[in-house]
Amino acid sequence: MVEAAHRQGFALVGFALLRRLDERDDFYRRWLQDGRHGAMEYLALGPERRIDPRTLDARFKSIVSLAYPYAPPQTAAATSIDWRAQMRGRIAAYALGRDYHDYVLNAACAVAEAIADARPGAITRAYVDTGPVFEREWAAAARLGWFGKNTMLLNRDQGSYFFLAEIFTDAEFEPSREPYREHCGTCRRCLDLCPTGALADGYVMESRLCISYQTIENRGAIPVALRPKLANWIFGCDVCNEVCPWNGDASSEVNSKDLIPFLPDLLALDEGSFSRRFTGSAVKRAKRRGLLRNVAVALGNTRNPDAVSALARSLDSEKEPLVRAHAAWALGQIGGVDARRVLEAARARESDDSVLAEIRAARKII
Ligand code: SF4
């Protein structure tokens, strides 16, 4: 079965006995009570299902935890360009290319089939970010690595650039018993260098501050105080991976069009062109209105007067008030005579209150 997993592309395989994760109980319930999950209400639905997977199916006895590596970000290439001058955005490395939910789940299902072949009648259920599963906790229990201060699972050889998958089964596997030592030590780079301070001591992630959360899971307005900190991230963020010494100087070749997309082009995407460009991509999760909202913020963060015309078009003809509102904010950040003229014209014809509020706020700071 381990060979089958490697053949499917999984670099790491481990086993754990299925049990109630008592050690996560208090932490998780407190995290939810503190509202740190933001608008991700699905995380608060029946926490017991996550803490004790036997509530999903009492017959499960073991979990097979799997790690599937993905291409690390091309950090040097992405940071060597002047993104403000060139108006280029960034997408988190995991979301470049095909949506991992599809191909990693297929690979996990193939491993599940191998289990059923070897143990006829075995019940298996595979997950890849597709159910109420504490993926990192189970991966740590299966000794794939340690739970890092950046709240990722880290492995000495693989760093943290991998997807996790799990197979719950009633088949019994010898658990991986060799403890995996924690290797963060005194390092706190991820905590100190997170642009929004989303990571706190005690392995706490404040989702509402996380750039990934704001650019993907938040469906509404991005808090004004956070917008400048998003820099040019338009879908997800890699900072706490990039700064981690365990990822070394990992980098890979990717299509530069995907790596550093031209922001004005993205702001001009209609439903059809958005769908065509991001079919089969994880970026679709943000939906067009979410992605264009992020693009507007990134254009504002360029402070580049060349962005005014794209933002003016958006403020004039974009159908989504959410996007128009962020375009107005962006024009306020860029400032200057042209941006002010665009805002004045928009104020005269705009009827949406949320957009008008952003226009008023933007005019005040120009
Ligand atoms: Fe741990 Fe340092 Fe990596 Fe953060 S950056 S996860 S503290 S090793």
PDB file of C-alpha atoms in Angstrom, residues 27-187:
ATOM      1  CA  PHE A  27      -8.038  24.516  22.005  1.00  0.00           C
ATOM      2  CA  TYR A  28     -10.443  24.151  19.104  1.00  0.00           C
ATOM      3  CA  ARG A  29     -13.596  25.063  21.024  1.00  0.00           C
ATOM      4  CA  ARG A  30     -11.872  28.140  22.476  1.00  0.00           C
ATOM      5  CA  TRP A  31     -10.624  29.110  19.011  1.00  0.00           C
ATOM      6  CA  LEU A  32     -14.182  28.927  17.727  1.00  0.00           C
ATOM      7  CA  GLN A  33     -15.592  30.792  20.735  1.00  0.00           C
ATOM      8  CA  ASP A  34     -13.095  33.582  20.103  1.00  0.00           C
ATOM      9  CA  GLY A  35     -14.474  33.811  16.562  1.00  0.00           C
ATOM     10  CA  ARG A  36     -11.051  33.221  15.019  1.00  0.00           C
ATOM     11  CA  HIS A  37     -12.626  31.222  12.222  1.00  0.00           C
ATOM     12  CA  GLY A  38     -14.211  34.426  10.912  1.00  0.00           C
ATOM     13  CA  ALA A  39     -16.967  33.737   8.392  1.00  0.00           C
ATOM     14  CA  MET A  40     -15.930  30.092   7.870  1.00  0.00           C
ATOM     15  CA  GLU A  41     -19.048  28.855   9.619  1.00  0.00           C
ATOM     16  CA  TYR A  42     -18.526  25.333   8.351  1.00  0.00           C
ATOM     17  CA  LEU A  43     -15.641  25.050  10.814  1.00  0.00           C
ATOM     18  CA  ALA A  44     -18.047  25.567  13.702  1.00  0.00           C
ATOM     19  CA  LEU A  45     -20.556  22.957  12.506  1.00  0.00           C
ATOM     20  CA  GLY A  46     -20.463  19.997  14.877  1.00  0.00           C
ATOM     21  CA  PRO A  47     -16.905  20.342  16.225  1.00  0.00           C
ATOM     22  CA  GLU A  48     -17.194  16.847  17.688  1.00  0.00           C
ATOM     23  CA  ARG A  49     -17.100  15.422  14.147  1.00  0.00           C
ATOM     24  CA  ARG A  50     -13.598  16.819  13.729  1.00  0.00           C
ATOM     25  CA  ILE A  51     -12.425  15.946  17.214  1.00  0.00           C
ATOM     26  CA  ASP A  52     -13.660  12.358  16.979  1.00  0.00           C
ATOM     27  CA  PRO A  53     -13.940  11.002  13.400  1.00  0.00           C
ATOM     28  CA  ARG A  54     -15.608   7.858  14.725  1.00  0.00           C
ATOM     29  CA  THR A  55     -18.756   9.980  14.842  1.00  0.00           C
ATOM     30  CA  LEU A  56     -18.580   9.950  11.017  1.00  0.00           C
ATOM     31  CA  ASP A  57     -18.512   6.152  10.985  1.00  0.00           C
ATOM     32  CA  ALA A  58     -18.064   4.115  14.141  1.00  0.00           C
ATOM     33  CA  ARG A  59     -16.409   1.336  12.149  1.00  0.00           C
ATOM     34  CA  PHE A  60     -13.285   3.358  11.321  1.00  0.00           C
ATOM     35  CA  LYS A  61     -10.214   2.107  13.147  1.00  0.00           C
ATOM     36  CA  SER A  62      -7.212   3.632  11.366  1.00  0.00           C
ATOM     37  CA  ILE A  63      -6.224   6.649   9.395  1.00  0.00           C
ATOM     38  CA  VAL A  64      -3.697   6.693   6.592  1.00  0.00           C
ATOM     39  CA  SER A  65      -2.178  10.143   6.287  1.00  0.00           C
ATOM     40  CA  LEU A  66      -0.603  11.169   2.989  1.00  0.00           C
ATOM     41  CA  ALA A  67       1.412  14.190   1.812  1.00  0.00           C
ATOM     42  CA  TYR A  68       1.479  15.217  -1.850  1.00  0.00           C
ATOM     43  CA  PRO A  69       4.187  17.776  -2.702  1.00  0.00           C
ATOM     44  CA  TYR A  70       3.438  20.767  -4.873  1.00  0.00           C
ATOM     45  CA  ALA A  71       5.749  23.160  -6.702  1.00  0.00           C
ATOM     46  CA  PRO A  72       7.095  25.805  -4.310  1.00  0.00           C
ATOM     47  CA  PRO A  73       6.625  29.474  -5.161  1.00  0.00           C
ATOM     48  CA  GLN A  74       9.133  31.124  -7.414  1.00  0.00           C
ATOM     49  CA  THR A  75       9.898  33.627  -4.727  1.00  0.00           C
ATOM     50  CA  ALA A  76      12.976  35.136  -6.300  1.00  0.00           C
ATOM     51  CA  ALA A  77      11.243  35.673  -9.656  1.00  0.00           C
ATOM     52  CA  ALA A  78       8.137  37.107  -8.044  1.00  0.00           C
ATOM     53  CA  THR A  79      10.013  39.472  -5.775  1.00  0.00           C
ATOM     54  CA  SER A  80      12.610  40.570  -8.306  1.00  0.00           C
ATOM     55  CA  ILE A  81      10.075  42.396 -10.432  1.00  0.00           C
ATOM     56  CA  ASP A  82       8.834  45.819  -9.444  1.00  0.00           C
ATOM     57  CA  TRP A  83       5.210  44.786  -9.000  1.00  0.00           C
ATOM     58  CA  ARG A  84       4.087  48.328  -8.321  1.00  0.00           C
ATOM     59  CA  ALA A  85       5.539  49.683 -11.549  1.00  0.00           C
ATOM     60  CA  GLN A  86       4.423  46.674 -13.591  1.00  0.00           C
ATOM     61  CA  MET A  87       1.076  46.251 -11.825  1.00  0.00           C
ATOM     62  CA  ARG A  88       1.540  42.536 -11.202  1.00  0.00           C
ATOM     63  CA  GLY A  89      -0.343  40.409  -8.686  1.00  0.00           C
ATOM     64  CA  ARG A  90       0.624  37.193  -6.907  1.00  0.00           C
ATOM     65  CA  ILE A  91      -1.249  33.953  -6.427  1.00  0.00           C
ATOM     66  CA  ALA A  92      -0.251  31.428  -3.753  1.00  0.00           C
ATOM     67  CA  ALA A  93       1.852  28.609  -5.166  1.00  0.00           C
ATOM     68  CA  TYR A  94      -0.613  25.879  -4.281  1.00  0.00           C
ATOM     69  CA  ALA A  95      -3.277  27.513  -6.432  1.00  0.00           C
ATOM     70  CA  LEU A  96      -1.166  27.808  -9.591  1.00  0.00           C
ATOM     71  CA  GLY A  97      -2.090  25.212 -12.165  1.00  0.00           C
ATOM     72  CA  ARG A  98      -4.815  22.612 -11.781  1.00  0.00           C
ATOM     73  CA  ASP A  99      -7.030  22.481  -8.706  1.00  0.00           C
ATOM     74  CA  TYR A 100      -5.403  20.024  -6.309  1.00  0.00           C
ATOM     75  CA  HIS A 101      -8.754  18.968  -4.883  1.00  0.00           C
ATOM     76  CA  ASP A 102      -9.324  16.968  -8.063  1.00  0.00           C
ATOM     77  CA  TYR A 103      -6.035  15.247  -8.759  1.00  0.00           C
ATOM     78  CA  VAL A 104      -4.932  14.678  -5.171  1.00  0.00           C
ATOM     79  CA  LEU A 105      -8.334  13.223  -4.297  1.00  0.00           C
ATOM     80  CA  ASN A 106      -8.083  10.931  -7.331  1.00  0.00           C
ATOM     81  CA  ALA A 107      -4.659   9.811  -6.133  1.00  0.00           C
ATOM     82  CA  ALA A 108      -5.965   9.229  -2.584  1.00  0.00           C
ATOM     83  CA  CYS A 109      -8.894   7.216  -3.974  1.00  0.00           C
ATOM     84  CA  ALA A 110      -6.421   5.053  -5.912  1.00  0.00           C
ATOM     85  CA  VAL A 111      -4.571   4.369  -2.640  1.00  0.00           C
ATOM     86  CA  ALA A 112      -7.900   3.546  -0.976  1.00  0.00           C
ATOM     87  CA  GLU A 113      -8.528   1.037  -3.774  1.00  0.00           C
ATOM     88  CA  ALA A 114      -5.133  -0.517  -3.122  1.00  0.00           C
ATOM     89  CA  ILE A 115      -6.144  -0.950   0.536  1.00  0.00           C
ATOM     90  CA  ALA A 116      -9.418  -2.591  -0.504  1.00  0.00           C
ATOM     91  CA  ASP A 117      -7.536  -4.865  -2.939  1.00  0.00           C
ATOM     92  CA  ALA A 118      -5.125  -5.976  -0.248  1.00  0.00           C
ATOM     93  CA  ARG A 119      -7.841  -6.331   2.378  1.00  0.00           C
ATOM     94  CA  PRO A 120     -11.040  -7.352   0.609  1.00  0.00           C
ATOM     95  CA  GLY A 121     -14.143  -5.894   2.216  1.00  0.00           C
ATOM     96  CA  ALA A 122     -12.260  -3.015   3.869  1.00  0.00           C
ATOM     97  CA  ILE A 123     -14.238   0.207   4.195  1.00  0.00           C
ATOM     98  CA  THR A 124     -12.325   3.292   3.086  1.00  0.00           C
ATOM     99  CA  ARG A 125     -13.135   6.963   2.797  1.00  0.00           C
ATOM    100  CA  ALA A 126     -10.688   9.471   1.303  1.00  0.00           C
ATOM    101  CA  TYR A 127     -10.546  13.182   2.055  1.00  0.00           C
ATOM    102  CA  VAL A 128      -8.568  16.048   0.577  1.00  0.00           C
ATOM    103  CA  ASP A 129      -9.776  19.181   2.299  1.00  0.00           C
ATOM    104  CA  THR A 130     -13.230  17.830   1.545  1.00  0.00           C
ATOM    105  CA  GLY A 131     -14.685  17.003   4.944  1.00  0.00           C
ATOM    106  CA  PRO A 132     -14.612  17.749   8.658  1.00  0.00           C
ATOM    107  CA  VAL A 133     -11.107  16.429   9.171  1.00  0.00           C
ATOM    108  CA  PHE A 134      -8.279  17.792  11.301  1.00  0.00           C
ATOM    109  CA  GLU A 135      -5.785  17.121   8.525  1.00  0.00           C
ATOM    110  CA  ARG A 136      -2.661  18.502  10.169  1.00  0.00           C
ATOM    111  CA  GLU A 137      -3.404  16.915  13.524  1.00  0.00           C
ATOM    112  CA  TRP A 138      -3.808  13.487  11.935  1.00  0.00           C
ATOM    113  CA  ALA A 139      -0.684  14.001   9.851  1.00  0.00           C
ATOM    114  CA  ALA A 140       1.225  14.819  13.043  1.00  0.00           C
ATOM    115  CA  ALA A 141      -0.310  11.773  14.769  1.00  0.00           C
ATOM    116  CA  ALA A 142       0.836   9.655  11.805  1.00  0.00           C
ATOM    117  CA  ARG A 143       4.357  11.107  12.265  1.00  0.00           C
ATOM    118  CA  LEU A 144       4.538  12.865   8.920  1.00  0.00           C
ATOM    119  CA  GLY A 145       6.040  15.883  10.623  1.00  0.00           C
ATOM    120  CA  TRP A 146       5.488  18.419  13.368  1.00  0.00           C
ATOM    121  CA  PHE A 147       2.943  21.155  13.877  1.00  0.00           C
ATOM    122  CA  GLY A 148       4.884  24.348  13.127  1.00  0.00           C
ATOM    123  CA  LYS A 149       4.437  27.765  14.669  1.00  0.00           C
ATOM    124  CA  ASN A 150       3.030  28.848  11.309  1.00  0.00           C
ATOM    125  CA  THR A 151       0.253  26.291  11.980  1.00  0.00           C
ATOM    126  CA  MET A 152       1.373  24.215   8.984  1.00  0.00           C
ATOM    127  CA  LEU A 153       2.594  20.667   9.132  1.00  0.00           C
ATOM    128  CA  LEU A 154       6.357  20.694   8.598  1.00  0.00           C
ATOM    129  CA  ASN A 155       8.644  17.890   7.557  1.00  0.00           C
ATOM    130  CA  ARG A 156      12.430  18.095   7.663  1.00  0.00           C
ATOM    131  CA  ASP A 157      12.795  16.869   4.065  1.00  0.00           C
ATOM    132  CA  GLN A 158       9.647  18.237   2.466  1.00  0.00           C
ATOM    133  CA  GLY A 159       9.259  21.567   4.274  1.00  0.00           C
ATOM    134  CA  SER A 160       5.600  22.567   4.114  1.00  0.00           C
ATOM    135  CA  TYR A 161       4.890  22.651   0.383  1.00  0.00           C
ATOM    136  CA  PHE A 162       2.553  19.676   0.266  1.00  0.00           C
ATOM    137  CA  PHE A 163      -1.150  18.902   0.333  1.00  0.00           C
ATOM    138  CA  LEU A 164      -2.516  16.554   2.948  1.00  0.00           C
ATOM    139  CA  ALA A 165      -4.886  13.692   2.233  1.00  0.00           C
ATOM    140  CA  GLU A 166      -6.412  11.127   4.552  1.00  0.00           C
ATOM    141  CA  ILE A 167      -7.992   7.736   4.229  1.00  0.00           C
ATOM    142  CA  PHE A 168     -10.234   6.595   7.047  1.00  0.00           C
ATOM    143  CA  THR A 169     -10.630   2.857   7.118  1.00  0.00           C
ATOM    144  CA  ASP A 170     -11.828  -0.021   9.234  1.00  0.00           C
ATOM    145  CA  ALA A 171      -8.654  -1.890   8.271  1.00  0.00           C
ATOM    146  CA  GLU A 172      -6.085  -1.999  11.039  1.00  0.00           C
ATOM    147  CA  PHE A 173      -2.601  -0.669  10.381  1.00  0.00           C
ATOM    148  CA  GLU A 174       0.330  -0.643  12.715  1.00  0.00           C
ATOM    149  CA  PRO A 175       0.571   3.016  13.796  1.00  0.00           C
ATOM    150  CA  SER A 176       3.750   4.941  13.044  1.00  0.00           C
ATOM    151  CA  ARG A 177       5.267   5.096  16.517  1.00  0.00           C
ATOM    152  CA  GLU A 178       8.605   6.858  16.054  1.00  0.00           C
ATOM    153  CA  PRO A 179       7.988  10.339  17.534  1.00  0.00           C
ATOM    154  CA  TYR A 180       8.595  13.263  15.165  1.00  0.00           C
ATOM    155  CA  ARG A 181      10.428  15.905  17.124  1.00  0.00           C
ATOM    156  CA  GLU A 182       9.413  19.542  16.901  1.00  0.00           C
ATOM    157  CA  HIS A 183      12.042  21.521  14.993  1.00  0.00           C
ATOM    158  CA  CYS A 184      10.886  25.140  15.211  1.00  0.00           C
ATOM    159  CA  GLY A 185      13.058  25.660  18.286  1.00  0.00           C
ATOM    160  CA  THR A 186      13.574  29.340  19.015  1.00  0.00           C
ATOM    161  CA  CYS A 187      12.746  30.430  15.468  1.00  0.00           C
TER     162      CYS A 187
END
